[in-house]
PDB file of C-alpha atoms in Angstrom:
ATOM      1  CA  MET A   1      87.607 111.196 132.636  1.00 85.00           C
ATOM      2  CA  PRO A   2      87.746 109.737 128.951  1.00 91.00           C
ATOM      3  CA  ARG A   3      84.852 107.709 127.883  1.00 94.00           C
ATOM      4  CA  PHE A   4      86.162 104.529 126.515  1.00 97.00           C
ATOM      5  CA  ALA A   5      84.430 102.238 123.809  1.00 98.00           C
ATOM      6  CA  ALA A   6      85.405  98.825 123.392  1.00 98.00           C
ATOM      7  CA  ASN A   7      86.188  97.710 119.754  1.00 98.00           C
ATOM      8  CA  LEU A   8      84.254  94.579 119.371  1.00 98.00           C
ATOM      9  CA  THR A   9      85.969  93.506 116.070  1.00 98.00           C
ATOM     10  CA  MET A  10      89.277  93.313 118.091  1.00 98.00           C
ATOM     11  CA  MET A  11      88.415  92.794 121.450  1.00 98.00           C
ATOM     12  CA  PHE A  12      86.248  89.951 123.135  1.00 98.00           C
ATOM     13  CA  ASN A  13      87.021  87.552 120.437  1.00 96.00           C
ATOM     14  CA  GLU A  14      86.670  84.562 122.902  1.00 97.00           C
ATOM     15  CA  VAL A  15      82.999  84.664 122.026  1.00 98.00           C
ATOM     16  CA  PRO A  16      80.841  85.214 118.870  1.00 98.00           C
ATOM     17  CA  PHE A  17      80.327  88.789 117.623  1.00 98.00           C
ATOM     18  CA  LEU A  18      76.907  89.249 119.012  1.00 98.00           C
ATOM     19  CA  ASP A  19      77.689  87.945 122.409  1.00 98.00           C
ATOM     20  CA  ARG A  20      80.462  90.685 122.793  1.00 98.00           C
ATOM     21  CA  PHE A  21      78.146  93.412 123.643  1.00 98.00           C
ATOM     22  CA  ASP A  22      77.320  91.715 127.013  1.00 98.00           C
ATOM     23  CA  ALA A  23      80.921  90.758 127.371  1.00 98.00           C
ATOM     24  CA  ALA A  24      81.840  94.435 127.129  1.00 98.00           C
ATOM     25  CA  ALA A  25      79.142  95.570 129.521  1.00 97.00           C
ATOM     26  CA  LYS A  26      80.222  93.102 132.049  1.00 97.00           C
ATOM     27  CA  ALA A  27      83.902  94.373 131.880  1.00 96.00           C
ATOM     28  CA  GLY A  28      82.790  97.904 132.703  1.00 95.00           C
ATOM     29  CA  PHE A  29      82.495  99.438 129.336  1.00 96.00           C
ATOM     30  CA  THR A  30      79.544 101.753 128.738  1.00 96.00           C
ATOM     31  CA  ALA A  31      80.215 102.134 124.899  1.00 97.00           C
ATOM     32  CA  VAL A  32      81.437 100.146 121.983  1.00 98.00           C
ATOM     33  CA  GLU A  33      82.528 100.481 118.460  1.00 98.00           C
ATOM     34  CA  PHE A  34      83.368  97.984 115.705  1.00 98.00           C
ATOM     35  CA  LEU A  35      84.522  97.946 112.047  1.00 98.00           C
ATOM     36  CA  PHE A  36      81.593  96.561 110.367  1.00 97.00           C
ATOM     37  CA  PRO A  37      78.209  95.244 111.416  1.00 97.00           C
ATOM     38  CA  TYR A  38      76.897  94.142 107.877  1.00 98.00           C
ATOM     39  CA  ASP A  39      76.986  90.434 108.487  1.00 96.00           C
ATOM     40  CA  HIS A  40      74.237  90.647 110.851  1.00 98.00           C
ATOM     41  CA  PRO A  41      70.680  92.240 110.709  1.00 98.00           C
ATOM     42  CA  ALA A  42      70.541  95.843 111.751  1.00 98.00           C
ATOM     43  CA  GLU A  43      67.710  94.926 114.212  1.00 98.00           C
ATOM     44  CA  GLU A  44      69.607  92.168 115.897  1.00 98.00           C
ATOM     45  CA  VAL A  45      72.734  94.419 116.383  1.00 98.00           C
ATOM     46  CA  GLY A  46      70.612  97.242 117.872  1.00 98.00           C
ATOM     47  CA  LYS A  47      68.895  94.691 120.152  1.00 98.00           C
ATOM     48  CA  ARG A  48      72.134  93.389 121.545  1.00 98.00           C
ATOM     49  CA  LEU A  49      73.531  96.908 121.981  1.00 98.00           C
ATOM     50  CA  THR A  50      70.516  98.148 123.839  1.00 98.00           C
ATOM     51  CA  GLY A  51      70.118  94.973 125.828  1.00 98.00           C
ATOM     52  CA  ALA A  52      73.573  95.410 127.168  1.00 98.00           C
ATOM     53  CA  GLY A  53      72.900  99.082 128.122  1.00 98.00           C
ATOM     54  CA  LEU A  54      75.613 100.385 125.807  1.00 98.00           C
ATOM     55  CA  THR A  55      76.191 103.326 123.555  1.00 98.00           C
ATOM     56  CA  GLN A  56      77.067 102.830 119.970  1.00 98.00           C
ATOM     57  CA  ALA A  57      80.299 105.201 119.451  1.00 98.00           C
ATOM     58  CA  LEU A  58      81.160 104.497 115.827  1.00 98.00           C
ATOM     59  CA  PHE A  59      81.289 102.054 113.043  1.00 98.00           C
ATOM     60  CA  ASN A  60      82.601 102.183 109.517  1.00 98.00           C
ATOM     61  CA  LEU A  61      80.784 102.694 106.264  1.00 98.00           C
ATOM     62  CA  PRO A  62      81.001  99.525 103.986  1.00 98.00           C
ATOM     63  CA  PRO A  63      84.546  99.016 102.665  1.00 97.00           C
ATOM     64  CA  GLY A  64      83.912  97.030  99.723  1.00 93.00           C
ATOM     65  CA  ASP A  65      85.289  93.480  99.452  1.00 93.00           C
ATOM     66  CA  TRP A  66      87.335  93.600 102.527  1.00 94.00           C
ATOM     67  CA  ASN A  67      88.484  89.890 102.090  1.00 91.00           C
ATOM     68  CA  ALA A  68      89.953  90.825  98.711  1.00 93.00           C
ATOM     69  CA  GLY A  69      91.892  93.808 100.070  1.00 93.00           C
ATOM     70  CA  GLU A  70      89.466  96.480  99.480  1.00 95.00           C
ATOM     71  CA  LYS A  71      89.465  99.390 102.148  1.00 97.00           C
ATOM     72  CA  GLY A  72      86.889 101.728 101.085  1.00 97.00           C
ATOM     73  CA  PHE A  73      86.350 103.549  97.654  1.00 96.00           C
ATOM     74  CA  ALA A  74      86.016 107.282  98.512  1.00 98.00           C
ATOM     75  CA  ALA A  75      89.225 108.113  96.602  1.00 98.00           C
ATOM     76  CA  LEU A  76      88.289 105.779  93.701  1.00 98.00           C
ATOM     77  CA  PRO A  77      86.678 107.711  90.876  1.00 97.00           C
ATOM     78  CA  GLU A  78      85.235 104.742  89.255  1.00 97.00           C
ATOM     79  CA  ARG A  79      83.643 103.511  92.378  1.00 97.00           C
ATOM     80  CA  PHE A  80      81.390 106.525  93.139  1.00 98.00           C
ATOM     81  CA  ASP A  81      78.169 104.684  92.580  1.00 97.00           C
ATOM     82  CA  ASP A  82      79.365 102.005  95.005  1.00 97.00           C
ATOM     83  CA  LEU A  83      79.997 104.701  97.611  1.00 97.00           C
ATOM     84  CA  LYS A  84      76.436 106.193  97.129  1.00 97.00           C
ATOM     85  CA  ASN A  85      74.913 102.578  97.452  1.00 97.00           C
ATOM     86  CA  SER A  86      77.226 102.063 100.627  1.00 97.00           C
ATOM     87  CA  LEU A  87      75.398 105.025 102.359  1.00 98.00           C
ATOM     88  CA  GLN A  88      72.107 103.482 102.036  1.00 98.00           C
ATOM     89  CA  THR A  89      73.400 100.161 103.221  1.00 98.00           C
ATOM     90  CA  ALA A  90      74.707 101.776 106.489  1.00 98.00           C
ATOM     91  CA  LEU A  91      71.773 103.884 107.174  1.00 98.00           C
ATOM     92  CA  PRO A  92      69.441 101.194 108.837  1.00 98.00           C
ATOM     93  CA  TYR A  93      72.419 100.305 111.077  1.00 98.00           C
ATOM     94  CA  ALA A  94      72.906 103.778 112.138  1.00 98.00           C
ATOM     95  CA  GLN A  95      69.156 104.181 112.933  1.00 98.00           C
ATOM     96  CA  ALA A  96      69.024 100.744 114.809  1.00 98.00           C
ATOM     97  CA  THR A  97      72.164 101.651 116.954  1.00 98.00           C
ATOM     98  CA  GLY A  98      71.636 105.290 117.426  1.00 98.00           C
ATOM     99  CA  VAL A  99      75.157 105.855 116.473  1.00 98.00           C
ATOM    100  CA  LYS A 100      76.277 109.514 116.013  1.00 98.00           C
ATOM    101  CA  ARG A 101      79.258 109.103 113.822  1.00 98.00           C
ATOM    102  CA  LEU A 102      80.325 107.004 110.830  1.00 98.00           C
ATOM    103  CA  HIS A 103      83.924 106.409 109.413  1.00 98.00           C
ATOM    104  CA  LEU A 104      84.326 106.767 105.597  1.00 98.00           C
ATOM    105  CA  MET A 105      87.203 104.844 104.383  1.00 98.00           C
ATOM    106  CA  ALA A 106      89.284 106.317 101.581  1.00 98.00           C
ATOM    107  CA  GLY A 107      90.598 103.140  99.775  1.00 98.00           C
ATOM    108  CA  ILE A 108      93.792 102.137  98.241  1.00 98.00           C
ATOM    109  CA  ALA A 109      94.810 105.024  95.799  1.00 98.00           C
ATOM    110  CA  ASP A 110      97.819 107.358  94.981  1.00 97.00           C
ATOM    111  CA  ARG A 111      97.487 110.670  96.668  1.00 96.00           C
ATOM    112  CA  GLY A 112      99.812 112.025  94.181  1.00 96.00           C
ATOM    113  CA  ASP A 113      96.878 111.291  91.547  1.00 97.00           C
ATOM    114  CA  ARG A 114      94.797 114.329  90.972  1.00 98.00           C
ATOM    115  CA  LYS A 115      91.735 112.341  89.961  1.00 98.00           C
ATOM    116  CA  ALA A 116      91.995 110.274  93.188  1.00 98.00           C
ATOM    117  CA  VAL A 117      92.076 113.522  95.238  1.00 98.00           C
ATOM    118  CA  GLU A 118      89.149 114.972  93.534  1.00 98.00           C
ATOM    119  CA  ALA A 119      87.196 111.922  93.951  1.00 98.00           C
ATOM    120  CA  PHE A 120      88.012 111.785  97.647  1.00 98.00           C
ATOM    121  CA  TYR A 121      86.933 115.500  97.980  1.00 98.00           C
ATOM    122  CA  LYS A 122      83.692 114.660  96.142  1.00 98.00           C
ATOM    123  CA  SER A 123      82.975 111.549  98.125  1.00 98.00           C
ATOM    124  CA  VAL A 124      83.636 113.181 101.491  1.00 98.00           C
ATOM    125  CA  ALA A 125      81.421 116.107 100.770  1.00 98.00           C
ATOM    126  CA  TRP A 126      78.544 113.934  99.387  1.00 98.00           C
ATOM    127  CA  THR A 127      78.693 111.560 102.338  1.00 98.00           C
ATOM    128  CA  ALA A 128      78.723 114.202 104.958  1.00 98.00           C
ATOM    129  CA  GLU A 129      75.892 116.007 103.321  1.00 98.00           C
ATOM    130  CA  PHE A 130      73.801 112.680 102.970  1.00 98.00           C
ATOM    131  CA  PHE A 131      74.076 111.979 106.663  1.00 98.00           C
ATOM    132  CA  ALA A 132      73.638 115.563 107.895  1.00 98.00           C
ATOM    133  CA  PRO A 133      69.862 115.461 107.832  1.00 98.00           C
ATOM    134  CA  HIS A 134      69.931 112.214 110.092  1.00 98.00           C
ATOM    135  CA  GLY A 135      72.096 113.950 112.660  1.00 98.00           C
ATOM    136  CA  LEU A 136      75.119 112.106 111.840  1.00 98.00           C
ATOM    137  CA  ASP A 137      78.842 113.187 111.704  1.00 98.00           C
ATOM    138  CA  VAL A 138      81.147 111.564 109.145  1.00 98.00           C
ATOM    139  CA  VAL A 139      84.850 111.029 110.322  1.00 98.00           C
ATOM    140  CA  ILE A 140      87.819 110.508 108.132  1.00 98.00           C
ATOM    141  CA  GLU A 141      90.961 108.756 109.459  1.00 98.00           C
ATOM    142  CA  PRO A 142      94.587 108.802 108.281  1.00 98.00           C
ATOM    143  CA  ILE A 143      96.065 105.110 108.406  1.00 98.00           C
ATOM    144  CA  ASN A 144      99.747 104.465 108.457  1.00 98.00           C
ATOM    145  CA  ALA A 145     101.299 102.753 105.442  1.00 96.00           C
ATOM    146  CA  ARG A 146     102.786  99.995 107.522  1.00 96.00           C
ATOM    147  CA  ASN A 147      99.437  98.617 108.404  1.00 96.00           C
ATOM    148  CA  VAL A 148      97.843  99.384 105.245  1.00 97.00           C
ATOM    149  CA  PRO A 149     100.070  99.939 102.283  1.00 97.00           C
ATOM    150  CA  GLY A 150      98.901 102.170  99.652  1.00 97.00           C
ATOM    151  CA  TYR A 151      96.092 103.733 101.804  1.00 98.00           C
ATOM    152  CA  PHE A 152      95.106 107.022 100.139  1.00 98.00           C
ATOM    153  CA  LEU A 153      94.686 109.020 103.343  1.00 98.00           C
ATOM    154  CA  ASN A 154      97.938 108.484 105.104  1.00 98.00           C
ATOM    155  CA  ASP A 155      98.592 112.092 106.303  1.00 98.00           C
ATOM    156  CA  PHE A 156      96.956 113.701 109.203  1.00 98.00           C
ATOM    157  CA  LEU A 157      97.994 117.232 107.746  1.00 98.00           C
ATOM    158  CA  PHE A 158      96.142 116.345 104.537  1.00 98.00           C
ATOM    159  CA  ALA A 159      93.122 115.363 106.369  1.00 98.00           C
ATOM    160  CA  ARG A 160      93.228 118.529 108.372  1.00 98.00           C
ATOM    161  CA  ASP A 161      93.622 120.736 105.422  1.00 98.00           C
ATOM    162  CA  LEU A 162      90.722 118.972 103.708  1.00 98.00           C
ATOM    163  CA  ILE A 163      88.302 119.249 106.634  1.00 98.00           C
ATOM    164  CA  THR A 164      89.258 122.976 107.081  1.00 97.00           C
ATOM    165  CA  GLU A 165      88.780 123.817 103.444  1.00 97.00           C
ATOM    166  CA  LEU A 166      85.404 122.067 103.000  1.00 97.00           C
ATOM    167  CA  LYS A 167      83.919 123.691 106.098  1.00 97.00           C
ATOM    168  CA  ILE A 168      81.150 121.033 106.444  1.00 98.00           C
ATOM    169  CA  PRO A 169      79.918 121.007 110.082  1.00 98.00           C
ATOM    170  CA  ASN A 170      79.372 117.485 110.469  1.00 98.00           C
ATOM    171  CA  LEU A 171      82.738 116.388 108.812  1.00 98.00           C
ATOM    172  CA  LYS A 172      85.423 115.649 111.565  1.00 98.00           C
ATOM    173  CA  LEU A 173      88.627 113.968 112.032  1.00 98.00           C
ATOM    174  CA  GLN A 174      89.097 110.441 113.461  1.00 98.00           C
ATOM    175  CA  PHE A 175      92.535 110.698 115.357  1.00 98.00           C
ATOM    176  CA  ASP A 176      93.938 107.297 115.880  1.00 98.00           C
ATOM    177  CA  ILE A 177      96.745 107.918 118.261  1.00 98.00           C
ATOM    178  CA  TYR A 178      98.510 104.660 117.235  1.00 98.00           C
ATOM    179  CA  HIS A 179      98.296 105.817 113.546  1.00 98.00           C
ATOM    180  CA  CYS A 180      99.509 109.320 114.372  1.00 98.00           C
ATOM    181  CA  GLN A 181     102.474 108.166 116.404  1.00 98.00           C
ATOM    182  CA  ILE A 182     103.690 105.962 113.434  1.00 98.00           C
ATOM    183  CA  ILE A 183     102.970 108.552 110.757  1.00 98.00           C
ATOM    184  CA  HIS A 184     104.141 111.714 112.296  1.00 97.00           C
ATOM    185  CA  GLY A 185     105.010 111.362 116.107  1.00 96.00           C
ATOM    186  CA  ASP A 186     104.523 114.498 118.428  1.00 96.00           C
ATOM    187  CA  VAL A 187     101.205 113.176 119.329  1.00 98.00           C
ATOM    188  CA  THR A 188     100.328 115.614 122.127  1.00 98.00           C
ATOM    189  CA  MET A 189     101.118 118.730 120.052  1.00 98.00           C
ATOM    190  CA  ARG A 190      98.974 117.369 117.303  1.00 98.00           C
ATOM    191  CA  LEU A 191      96.061 116.653 119.713  1.00 98.00           C
ATOM    192  CA  ARG A 192      96.260 120.310 120.847  1.00 98.00           C
ATOM    193  CA  GLU A 193      96.426 121.663 117.250  1.00 98.00           C
ATOM    194  CA  MET A 194      93.599 119.377 115.828  1.00 98.00           C
ATOM    195  CA  MET A 195      91.104 119.135 118.846  1.00 98.00           C
ATOM    196  CA  PRO A 196      88.650 121.655 117.296  1.00 98.00           C
ATOM    197  CA  ILE A 197      88.064 119.296 114.419  1.00 98.00           C
ATOM    198  CA  ILE A 198      88.406 115.769 116.229  1.00 98.00           C
ATOM    199  CA  GLY A 199      85.178 113.782 116.234  1.00 98.00           C
ATOM    200  CA  HIS A 200      86.514 110.449 117.531  1.00 98.00           C
ATOM    201  CA  ILE A 201      89.797 109.180 118.985  1.00 98.00           C
ATOM    202  CA  GLN A 202      91.263 105.703 119.118  1.00 98.00           C
ATOM    203  CA  ILE A 203      94.132 103.998 120.844  1.00 98.00           C
ATOM    204  CA  ALA A 204      96.515 101.180 121.018  1.00 98.00           C
ATOM    205  CA  SER A 205     100.226 100.579 122.159  1.00 98.00           C
ATOM    206  CA  ILE A 206     102.958 101.427 119.556  1.00 97.00           C
ATOM    207  CA  PRO A 207     104.520  99.529 117.948  1.00 97.00           C
ATOM    208  CA  SER A 208     102.774  96.185 119.073  1.00 97.00           C
ATOM    209  CA  ARG A 209      99.199  97.434 118.866  1.00 98.00           C
ATOM    210  CA  ASN A 210      98.116  95.824 121.998  1.00 98.00           C
ATOM    211  CA  GLU A 211      96.638  97.104 125.251  1.00 98.00           C
ATOM    212  CA  PRO A 212      97.583 100.972 125.904  1.00 97.00           C
ATOM    213  CA  ASP A 213      99.694 100.161 129.010  1.00 96.00           C
ATOM    214  CA  GLY A 214     103.345 100.408 127.806  1.00 92.00           C
ATOM    215  CA  GLU A 215     105.754 100.652 125.004  1.00 96.00           C
ATOM    216  CA  GLU A 216     106.368 103.937 123.280  1.00 96.00           C
ATOM    217  CA  LEU A 217     103.539 106.295 124.658  1.00 97.00           C
ATOM    218  CA  ASN A 218     102.507 107.384 128.170  1.00 97.00           C
ATOM    219  CA  TYR A 219      98.861 106.949 127.796  1.00 97.00           C
ATOM    220  CA  PRO A 220      97.817 107.961 131.393  1.00 96.00           C
ATOM    221  CA  PHE A 221      99.591 111.437 130.471  1.00 97.00           C
ATOM    222  CA  LEU A 222      97.597 111.334 127.118  1.00 97.00           C
ATOM    223  CA  PHE A 223      94.218 110.519 128.823  1.00 97.00           C
ATOM    224  CA  ALA A 224      94.842 113.407 131.275  1.00 96.00           C
ATOM    225  CA  GLU A 225      95.633 115.607 128.380  1.00 97.00           C
ATOM    226  CA  LEU A 226      92.425 114.784 126.613  1.00 97.00           C
ATOM    227  CA  ASP A 227      90.656 116.050 129.823  1.00 96.00           C
ATOM    228  CA  ARG A 228      92.719 119.211 129.959  1.00 97.00           C
ATOM    229  CA  LEU A 229      91.741 119.842 126.254  1.00 98.00           C
ATOM    230  CA  GLY A 230      88.119 119.320 126.983  1.00 97.00           C
ATOM    231  CA  TYR A 231      87.591 116.407 124.741  1.00 97.00           C
ATOM    232  CA  GLY A 232      83.896 115.095 125.223  1.00 95.00           C
ATOM    233  CA  GLY A 233      83.874 112.374 122.614  1.00 96.00           C
ATOM    234  CA  PHE A 234      84.634 108.584 122.796  1.00 97.00           C
ATOM    235  CA  VAL A 235      88.066 106.987 123.007  1.00 98.00           C
ATOM    236  CA  GLY A 236      87.810 103.783 121.022  1.00 98.00           C
ATOM    237  CA  CYS A 237      89.895 100.728 122.157  1.00 98.00           C
ATOM    238  CA  GLU A 238      91.063  99.538 118.740  1.00 98.00           C
ATOM    239  CA  TYR A 239      93.871  97.277 119.790  1.00 98.00           C
ATOM    240  CA  ASN A 240      94.759  93.517 119.706  1.00 98.00           C
ATOM    241  CA  PRO A 241      94.555  91.953 123.208  1.00 98.00           C
ATOM    242  CA  ARG A 242      97.704  89.934 124.023  1.00 97.00           C
ATOM    243  CA  GLY A 243      95.636  87.178 125.374  1.00 97.00           C
ATOM    244  CA  ASN A 244      92.277  86.884 126.901  1.00 97.00           C
ATOM    245  CA  THR A 245      90.599  90.352 126.621  1.00 98.00           C
ATOM    246  CA  THR A 246      89.710  90.626 130.219  1.00 97.00           C
ATOM    247  CA  ASP A 247      92.987  89.533 131.329  1.00 97.00           C
ATOM    248  CA  GLY A 248      94.472  92.520 129.725  1.00 97.00           C
ATOM    249  CA  LEU A 249      92.044  95.088 131.310  1.00 97.00           C
ATOM    250  CA  GLY A 250      94.138  96.226 134.171  1.00 95.00           C
ATOM    251  CA  TRP A 251      94.778  99.746 132.499  1.00 96.00           C
ATOM    252  CA  PHE A 252      90.958 100.199 132.042  1.00 96.00           C
ATOM    253  CA  LYS A 253      90.088  99.675 135.784  1.00 91.00           C
ATOM    254  CA  PRO A 254      90.322 103.287 136.835  1.00 88.00           C
ATOM    255  CA  TYR A 255      87.994 104.341 134.112  1.00 85.00           C
ATOM    256  CA  ALA A 256      85.451 101.436 134.051  1.00 83.00           C
ATOM    257  CA  GLY A 257      81.825 102.452 134.362  1.00 66.00           C
ATOM    258  CA  ALA A 258      82.536 106.032 133.072  1.00 63.00           C
ATOM    259  CA  LYS A 259      79.038 107.354 131.775  1.00 60.00           C
ATOM    260  CA  SER A 260      78.478 107.468 128.084  1.00 52.00           C
TER     261      SER A 260
END
């Protein structure tokens, strides 16, 4: 049975961020993820997490100025110092939450630009090697161009080839089914092919990015497929609820309380 992690950036927005941990636990989740924790002290985030009896599945490394449109800087050659500083910023949050994987965002850059590609390879390797002594995996996620125009990492095959080429043990793929369906389609076959390098999975309906209970994909089939493939990681619920979060959790009831 998949282990689902509520995404506290997108779900349970009926209450302030720090109160969403308890809300997720009350709804039956045993794990959570979120985009960024950096507006709150690391100790307080860790306290809310452990107080609710939850496991932290994932969060993102600092992206730069998110409100100004920055989406990371791993592929930006001139921002390498910012990247290195961001790792130091994230580390206390990783330690406070006990998270085992962190998402490195690539940024807005042209994948046809050789310097951007070189910068991304360098940043990915540096980040993975920085976190390895702390027992942390680093994941990279292809994101579709409809949601984030100009995002550097917009191809699962490029991500697969990079991970395969670098051969860094704690470097994994973040496989967001929503993004894969929009970019490539053929989700089941791509899951089967890429499962050996997958470190985290995320879900949402396509095309609306709501609860995974309809539209293009048969999620009960895909959840069963994850079991057939032996996937033991987390499945992050990175979707926008249509209304009140708990009102839309009918799809989740068969899985509520699955141990982290």
